[in-house]
């Protein structure tokens, strides 16, 4: 059974790598096929798969199959969760 901290750590893991940040920047302009992401980044197919798995597990990115390729896009709900999580963790409790 996962704890809330293990679940939340996936969000921060997704954001703590330069390649994953570059992928998120690419996805800001809309859905991208893995082939397009591969062209823009200095990673191979297995490296991209690794990074996309982490981004999808965090909930920040979603995917769909299109033929032999996978298309990725930012998840509005995942992005909102990440923003709210950071705000919650960095806001002092006021009593």
XYZ file of C-alpha atoms in Angstrom:
95
model
C 0.000 0.000 0.000
C 1.434 3.350 -1.054
C 1.536 6.190 1.400
C 0.547 9.704 0.427
C 4.224 10.668 0.638
C 5.222 7.964 -1.863
C 2.533 9.157 -4.250
C 3.558 12.789 -3.852
C 7.232 11.951 -4.324
C 6.413 10.812 -7.882
C 5.414 14.379 -8.735
C 8.742 15.758 -7.562
C 10.685 12.931 -9.188
C 9.076 13.917 -12.490
C 10.281 17.494 -12.066
C 13.852 16.855 -10.931
C 15.499 15.932 -14.249
C 16.603 18.323 -17.026
C 15.354 15.986 -19.774
C 11.920 15.698 -18.200
C 11.735 19.479 -17.782
C 12.610 19.833 -21.479
C 9.847 17.364 -22.357
C 7.342 19.331 -20.291
C 8.408 22.521 -22.062
C 7.804 20.835 -25.433
C 4.380 19.627 -24.354
C 3.290 23.129 -23.338
C 2.536 23.854 -26.998
C 0.299 20.794 -27.302
C 0.266 17.042 -27.764
C 3.406 15.532 -29.270
C 4.184 12.150 -30.738
C 7.175 10.365 -29.227
C 8.912 10.671 -32.596
C 8.703 14.477 -32.399
C 10.049 14.507 -28.844
C 12.916 12.231 -29.916
C 13.875 14.683 -32.671
C 14.054 17.582 -30.222
C 15.979 15.911 -27.389
C 19.354 14.242 -27.128
C 17.982 10.902 -25.888
C 17.444 7.519 -27.507
C 14.171 5.585 -27.670
C 14.749 3.689 -24.431
C 15.787 6.872 -22.625
C 12.646 8.640 -23.798
C 10.499 5.692 -22.705
C 12.072 5.856 -19.251
C 11.395 9.586 -18.886
C 7.851 9.321 -20.231
C 7.042 6.496 -17.814
C 8.056 8.699 -14.894
C 6.093 11.680 -16.232
C 2.987 9.558 -16.815
C 3.230 7.869 -13.398
C 3.349 11.310 -11.796
C 0.036 12.190 -13.442
C 1.452 15.349 -15.017
C 1.470 13.776 -18.499
C -1.026 11.454 -20.160
C -0.528 9.249 -23.196
C -2.473 7.592 -25.976
C -1.499 5.125 -28.681
C -1.598 6.138 -32.319
C -0.435 3.257 -34.463
C 3.045 2.234 -33.395
C 3.717 5.582 -31.732
C 2.573 7.009 -28.437
C 1.347 10.584 -28.195
C 1.809 12.598 -25.005
C 0.160 15.699 -23.601
C 0.048 17.622 -20.346
C -2.702 16.603 -17.969
C -4.650 19.561 -16.623
C -5.672 17.681 -13.486
C -2.120 16.376 -12.957
C -0.663 19.851 -13.369
C -3.178 21.313 -10.931
C -2.386 18.546 -8.441
C 1.358 19.324 -8.678
C 0.793 23.064 -8.176
C -1.522 22.506 -5.216
C 0.870 19.975 -3.691
C 3.794 22.400 -3.829
C 1.629 25.177 -2.385
C 0.418 22.903 0.427
C 3.897 21.680 1.324
C 5.446 25.148 1.346
C 2.689 27.028 3.175
C 3.158 27.184 6.938
C 0.318 26.003 9.149
C -1.199 28.995 10.878
C -2.818 28.343 14.198
